[in-house]
PDB file of C-alpha atoms and ligand atoms in Angstrom:
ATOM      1  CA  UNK A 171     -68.440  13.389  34.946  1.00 61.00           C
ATOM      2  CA  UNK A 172     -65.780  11.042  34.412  1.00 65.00           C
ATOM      3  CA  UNK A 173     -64.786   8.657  37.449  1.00 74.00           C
ATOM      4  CA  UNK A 174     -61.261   9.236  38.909  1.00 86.00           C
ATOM      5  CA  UNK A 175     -58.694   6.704  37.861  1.00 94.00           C
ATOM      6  CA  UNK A 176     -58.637   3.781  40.309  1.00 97.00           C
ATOM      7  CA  UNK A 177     -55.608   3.859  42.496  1.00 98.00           C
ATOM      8  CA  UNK A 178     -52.824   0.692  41.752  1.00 98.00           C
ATOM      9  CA  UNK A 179     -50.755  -1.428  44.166  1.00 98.00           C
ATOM     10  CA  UNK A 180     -47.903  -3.983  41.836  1.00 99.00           C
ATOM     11  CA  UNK A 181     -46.084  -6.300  43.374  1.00 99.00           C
ATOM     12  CA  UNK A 182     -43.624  -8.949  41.624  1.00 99.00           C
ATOM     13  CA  UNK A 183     -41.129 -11.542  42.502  1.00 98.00           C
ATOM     14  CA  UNK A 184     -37.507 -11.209  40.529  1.00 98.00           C
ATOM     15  CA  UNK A 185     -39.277 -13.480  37.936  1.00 98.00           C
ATOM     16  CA  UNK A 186     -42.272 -10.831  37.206  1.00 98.00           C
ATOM     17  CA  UNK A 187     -39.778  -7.707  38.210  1.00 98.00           C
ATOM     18  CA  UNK A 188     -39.195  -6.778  34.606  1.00 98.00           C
ATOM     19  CA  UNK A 189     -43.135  -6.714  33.473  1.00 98.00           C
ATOM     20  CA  UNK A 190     -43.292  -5.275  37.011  1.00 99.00           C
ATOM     21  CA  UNK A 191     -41.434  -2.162  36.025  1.00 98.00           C
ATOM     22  CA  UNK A 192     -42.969  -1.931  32.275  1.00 98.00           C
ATOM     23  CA  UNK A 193     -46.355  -1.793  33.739  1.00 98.00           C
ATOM     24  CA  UNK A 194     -45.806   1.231  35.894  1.00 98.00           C
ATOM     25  CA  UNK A 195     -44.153   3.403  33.315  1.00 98.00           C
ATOM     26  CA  UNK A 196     -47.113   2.020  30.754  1.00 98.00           C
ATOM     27  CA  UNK A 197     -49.771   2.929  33.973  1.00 98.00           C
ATOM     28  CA  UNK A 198     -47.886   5.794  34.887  1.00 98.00           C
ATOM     29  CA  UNK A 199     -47.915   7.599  31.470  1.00 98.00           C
ATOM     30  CA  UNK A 200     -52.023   6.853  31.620  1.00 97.00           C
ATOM     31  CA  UNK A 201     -52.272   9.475  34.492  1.00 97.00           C
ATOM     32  CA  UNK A 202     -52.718   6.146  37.374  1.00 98.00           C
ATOM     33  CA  UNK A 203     -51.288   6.554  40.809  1.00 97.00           C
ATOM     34  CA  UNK A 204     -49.266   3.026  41.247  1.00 98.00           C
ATOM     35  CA  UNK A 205     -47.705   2.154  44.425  1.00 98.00           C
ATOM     36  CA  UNK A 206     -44.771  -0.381  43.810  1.00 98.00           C
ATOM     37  CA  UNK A 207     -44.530  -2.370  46.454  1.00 98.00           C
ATOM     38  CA  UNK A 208     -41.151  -4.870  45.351  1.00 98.00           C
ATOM     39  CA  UNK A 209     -39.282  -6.672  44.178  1.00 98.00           C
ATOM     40  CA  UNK A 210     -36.862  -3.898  43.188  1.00 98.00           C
ATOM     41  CA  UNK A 211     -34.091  -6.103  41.063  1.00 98.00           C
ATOM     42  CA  UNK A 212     -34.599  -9.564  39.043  1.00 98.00           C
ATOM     43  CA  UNK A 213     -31.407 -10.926  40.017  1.00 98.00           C
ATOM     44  CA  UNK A 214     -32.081 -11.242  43.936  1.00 98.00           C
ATOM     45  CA  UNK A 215     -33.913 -14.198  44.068  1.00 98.00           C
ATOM     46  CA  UNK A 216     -37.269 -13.861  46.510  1.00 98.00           C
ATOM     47  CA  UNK A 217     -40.531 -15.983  47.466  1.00 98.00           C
ATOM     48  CA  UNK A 218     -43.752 -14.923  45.711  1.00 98.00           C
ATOM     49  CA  UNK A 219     -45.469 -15.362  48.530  1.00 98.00           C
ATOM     50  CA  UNK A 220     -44.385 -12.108  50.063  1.00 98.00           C
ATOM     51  CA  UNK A 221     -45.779 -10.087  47.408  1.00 98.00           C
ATOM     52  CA  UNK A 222     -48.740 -11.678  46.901  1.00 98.00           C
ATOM     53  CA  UNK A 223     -49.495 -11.131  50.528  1.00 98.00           C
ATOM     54  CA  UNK A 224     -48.533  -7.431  50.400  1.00 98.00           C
ATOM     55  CA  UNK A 225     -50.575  -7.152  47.020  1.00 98.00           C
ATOM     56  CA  UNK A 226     -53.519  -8.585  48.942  1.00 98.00           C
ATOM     57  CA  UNK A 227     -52.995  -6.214  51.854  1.00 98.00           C
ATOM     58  CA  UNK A 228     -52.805  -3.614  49.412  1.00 98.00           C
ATOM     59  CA  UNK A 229     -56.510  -3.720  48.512  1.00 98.00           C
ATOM     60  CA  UNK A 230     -58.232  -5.565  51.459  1.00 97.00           C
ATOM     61  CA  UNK A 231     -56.462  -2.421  53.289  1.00 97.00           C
ATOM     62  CA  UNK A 232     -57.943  -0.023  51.404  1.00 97.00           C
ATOM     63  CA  UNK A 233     -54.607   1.553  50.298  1.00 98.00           C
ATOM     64  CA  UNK A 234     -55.216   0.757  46.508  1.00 98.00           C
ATOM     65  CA  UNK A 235     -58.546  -0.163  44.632  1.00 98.00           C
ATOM     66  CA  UNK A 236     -56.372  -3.154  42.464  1.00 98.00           C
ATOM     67  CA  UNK A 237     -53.292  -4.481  42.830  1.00 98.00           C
ATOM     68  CA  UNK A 238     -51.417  -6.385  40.062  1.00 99.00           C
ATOM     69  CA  UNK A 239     -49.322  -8.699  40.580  1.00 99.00           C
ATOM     70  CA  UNK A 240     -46.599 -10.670  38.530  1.00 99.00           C
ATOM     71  CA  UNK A 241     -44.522 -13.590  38.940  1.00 98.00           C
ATOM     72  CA  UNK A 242     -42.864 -15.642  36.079  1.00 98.00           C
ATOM     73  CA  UNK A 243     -45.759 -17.766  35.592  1.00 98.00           C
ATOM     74  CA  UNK A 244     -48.603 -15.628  37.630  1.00 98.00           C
ATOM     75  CA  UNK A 245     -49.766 -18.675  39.199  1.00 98.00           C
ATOM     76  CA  UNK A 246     -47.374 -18.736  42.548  1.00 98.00           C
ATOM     77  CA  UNK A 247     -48.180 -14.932  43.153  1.00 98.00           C
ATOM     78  CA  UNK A 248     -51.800 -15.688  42.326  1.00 98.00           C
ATOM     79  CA  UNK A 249     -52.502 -18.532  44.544  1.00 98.00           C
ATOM     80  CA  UNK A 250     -50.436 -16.503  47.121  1.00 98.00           C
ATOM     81  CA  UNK A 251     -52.899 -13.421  47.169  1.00 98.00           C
ATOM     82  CA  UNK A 252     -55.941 -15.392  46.959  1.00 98.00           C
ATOM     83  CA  UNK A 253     -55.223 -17.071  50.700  1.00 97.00           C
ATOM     84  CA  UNK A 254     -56.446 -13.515  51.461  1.00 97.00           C
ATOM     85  CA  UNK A 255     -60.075 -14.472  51.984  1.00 95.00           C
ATOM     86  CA  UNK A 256     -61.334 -10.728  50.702  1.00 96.00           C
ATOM     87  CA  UNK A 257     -59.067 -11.518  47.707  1.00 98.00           C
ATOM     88  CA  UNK A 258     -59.985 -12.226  44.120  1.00 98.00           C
ATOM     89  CA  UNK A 259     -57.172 -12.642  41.942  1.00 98.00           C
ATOM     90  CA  UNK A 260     -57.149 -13.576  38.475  1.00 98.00           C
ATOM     91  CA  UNK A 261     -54.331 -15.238  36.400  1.00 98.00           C
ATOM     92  CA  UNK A 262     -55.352 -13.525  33.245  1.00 98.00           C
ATOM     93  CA  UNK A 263     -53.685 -14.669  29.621  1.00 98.00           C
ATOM     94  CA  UNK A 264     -55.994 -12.926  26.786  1.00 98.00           C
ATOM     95  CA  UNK A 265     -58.287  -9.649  27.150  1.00 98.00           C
ATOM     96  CA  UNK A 266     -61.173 -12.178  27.801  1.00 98.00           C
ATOM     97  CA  UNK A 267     -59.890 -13.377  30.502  1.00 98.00           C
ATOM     98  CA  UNK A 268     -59.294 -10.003  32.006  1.00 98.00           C
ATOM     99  CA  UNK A 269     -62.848  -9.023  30.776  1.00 98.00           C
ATOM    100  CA  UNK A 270     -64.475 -11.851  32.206  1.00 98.00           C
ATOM    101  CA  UNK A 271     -62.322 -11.364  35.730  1.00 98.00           C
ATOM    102  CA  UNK A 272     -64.063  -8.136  36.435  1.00 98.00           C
ATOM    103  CA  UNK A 273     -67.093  -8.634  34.929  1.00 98.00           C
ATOM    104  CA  UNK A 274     -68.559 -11.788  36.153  1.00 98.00           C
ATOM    105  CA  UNK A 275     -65.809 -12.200  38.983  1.00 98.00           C
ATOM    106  CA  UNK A 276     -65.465  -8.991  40.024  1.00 98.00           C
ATOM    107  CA  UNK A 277     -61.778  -9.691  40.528  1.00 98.00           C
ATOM    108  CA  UNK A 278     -59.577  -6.778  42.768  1.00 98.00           C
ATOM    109  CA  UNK A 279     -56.230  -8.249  41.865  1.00 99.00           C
ATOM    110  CA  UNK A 280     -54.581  -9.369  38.409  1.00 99.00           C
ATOM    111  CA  UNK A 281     -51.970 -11.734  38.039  1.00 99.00           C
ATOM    112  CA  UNK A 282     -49.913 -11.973  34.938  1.00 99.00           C
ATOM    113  CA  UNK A 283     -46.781 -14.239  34.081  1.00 98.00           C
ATOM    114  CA  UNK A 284     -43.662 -12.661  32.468  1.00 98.00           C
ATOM    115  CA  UNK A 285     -42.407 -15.802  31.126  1.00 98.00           C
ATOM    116  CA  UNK A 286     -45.627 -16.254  29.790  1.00 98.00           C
ATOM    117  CA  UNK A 287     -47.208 -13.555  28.378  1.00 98.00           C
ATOM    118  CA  UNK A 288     -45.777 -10.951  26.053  1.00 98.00           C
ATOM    119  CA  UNK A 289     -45.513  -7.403  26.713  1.00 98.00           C
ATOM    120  CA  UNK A 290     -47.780  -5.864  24.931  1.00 98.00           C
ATOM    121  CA  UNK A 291     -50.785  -8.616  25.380  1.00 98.00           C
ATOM    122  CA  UNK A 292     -49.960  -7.470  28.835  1.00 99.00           C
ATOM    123  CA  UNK A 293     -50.651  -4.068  28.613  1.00 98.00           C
ATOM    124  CA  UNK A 294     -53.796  -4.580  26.164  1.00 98.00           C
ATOM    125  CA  UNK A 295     -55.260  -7.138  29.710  1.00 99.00           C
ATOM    126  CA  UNK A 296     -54.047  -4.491  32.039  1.00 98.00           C
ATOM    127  CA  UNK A 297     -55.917  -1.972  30.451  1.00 98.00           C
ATOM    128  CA  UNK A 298     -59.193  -4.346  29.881  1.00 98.00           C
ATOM    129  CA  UNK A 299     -59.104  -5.318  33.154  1.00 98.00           C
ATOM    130  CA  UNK A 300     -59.005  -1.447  34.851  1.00 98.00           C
ATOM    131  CA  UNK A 301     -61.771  -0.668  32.575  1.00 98.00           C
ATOM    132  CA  UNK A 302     -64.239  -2.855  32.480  1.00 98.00           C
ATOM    133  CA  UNK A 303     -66.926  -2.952  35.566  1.00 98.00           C
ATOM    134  CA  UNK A 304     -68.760  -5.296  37.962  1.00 98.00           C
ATOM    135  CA  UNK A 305     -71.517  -6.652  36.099  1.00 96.00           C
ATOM    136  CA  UNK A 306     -73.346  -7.594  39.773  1.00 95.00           C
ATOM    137  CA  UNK A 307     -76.695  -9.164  38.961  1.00 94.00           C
ATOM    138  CA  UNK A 308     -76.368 -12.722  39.143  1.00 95.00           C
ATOM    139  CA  UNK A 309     -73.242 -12.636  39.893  1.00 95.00           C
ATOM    140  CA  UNK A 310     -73.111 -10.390  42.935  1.00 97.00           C
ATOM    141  CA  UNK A 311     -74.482 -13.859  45.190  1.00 96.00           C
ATOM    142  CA  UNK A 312     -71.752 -16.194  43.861  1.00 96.00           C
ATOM    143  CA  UNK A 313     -68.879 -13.615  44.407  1.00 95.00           C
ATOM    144  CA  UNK A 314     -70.586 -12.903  47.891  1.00 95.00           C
ATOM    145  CA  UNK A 315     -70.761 -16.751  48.623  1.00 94.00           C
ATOM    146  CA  UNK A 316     -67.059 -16.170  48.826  1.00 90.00           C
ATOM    147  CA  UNK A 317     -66.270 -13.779  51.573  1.00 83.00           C
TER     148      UNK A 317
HETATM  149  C1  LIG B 127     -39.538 -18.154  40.227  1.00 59.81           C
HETATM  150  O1  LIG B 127     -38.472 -18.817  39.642  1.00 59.81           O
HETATM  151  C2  LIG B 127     -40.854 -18.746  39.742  1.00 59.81           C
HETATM  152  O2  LIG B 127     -41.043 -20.001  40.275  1.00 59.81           O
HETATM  153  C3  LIG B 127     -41.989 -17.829  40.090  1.00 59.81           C
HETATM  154  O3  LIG B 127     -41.783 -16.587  39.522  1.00 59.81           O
HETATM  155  C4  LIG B 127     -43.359 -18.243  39.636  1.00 59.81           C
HETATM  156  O4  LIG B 127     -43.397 -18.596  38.277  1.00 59.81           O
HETATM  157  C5  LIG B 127     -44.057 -19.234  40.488  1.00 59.81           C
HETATM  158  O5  LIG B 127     -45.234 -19.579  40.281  1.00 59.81           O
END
């Protein structure tokens, strides 16, 4: 039996809106349920605080099982979420990265940077990064050390 797709909060200031908005049509098209939760134009210029915090809400809430997140660089927004003490968010570059985030970190939020990363690397890390598991083991104490 195959599980069911994990359900997706995004968030983005104006400098992550347009990755923002690729991402859902590229999650969307995969069958995922994504809640967008803002910024809704690139041009309005907003703190990335904001959305990180709603991104972290997203998940510690319960409403979504990972959130993504996106600001120009994916640092801001990432440091942002990861205030949330339940939050583990991962500025994420290659499909390593994103491996390693979920694997060893068991990260619930990923960060990318428009300005940083291309499209398409984006899509190959989003897709890592919702498909890979928890490893747990050895690292189930060090994430837990954490909360
Ligand atoms: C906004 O100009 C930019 O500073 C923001 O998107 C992000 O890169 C901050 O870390």
């Amino acid at each position: 039996m195959s599980h069911p797709k994990p359900r997706i909060a995004i968030a983005a200031d104006h400098g992550g809106f347009r990755l923002k908005t690729h991402l859902i049509a590229f999650l969307q098209k995969d069958g995922y349920d994504v809640s967008d939760l803002g910024t809704h134009d690139a041009e309005t210029s907003v703190d990335y605080p904001d959305f990180g915090a709603k991104a972290a809400e997203a998940v510690t809430g319960g409403d979504a099982d990972f959130s993504i997140i996106v600001c120009g660089t994916g640092i801001g927004i990432s440091i942002a979420a990861n205030r949330n003490k339940a939050v583990r968010a991962a500025l994420c570059h290659d499909t390593t990265t994103a491996r390693l985030a979920r694997e060893h970190n068991n990260a619930n939020i990923l960060a990318l940077g428009e300005r940083v990363t291309g499209t398409i690397t984006a899509e190959d890390i989003t897709r890592v990064f919702l498909n890979t598991e928890f490893e747990g083991g050895r690292h189930a104490k060090r994430v837990e050390k954490m909360s």
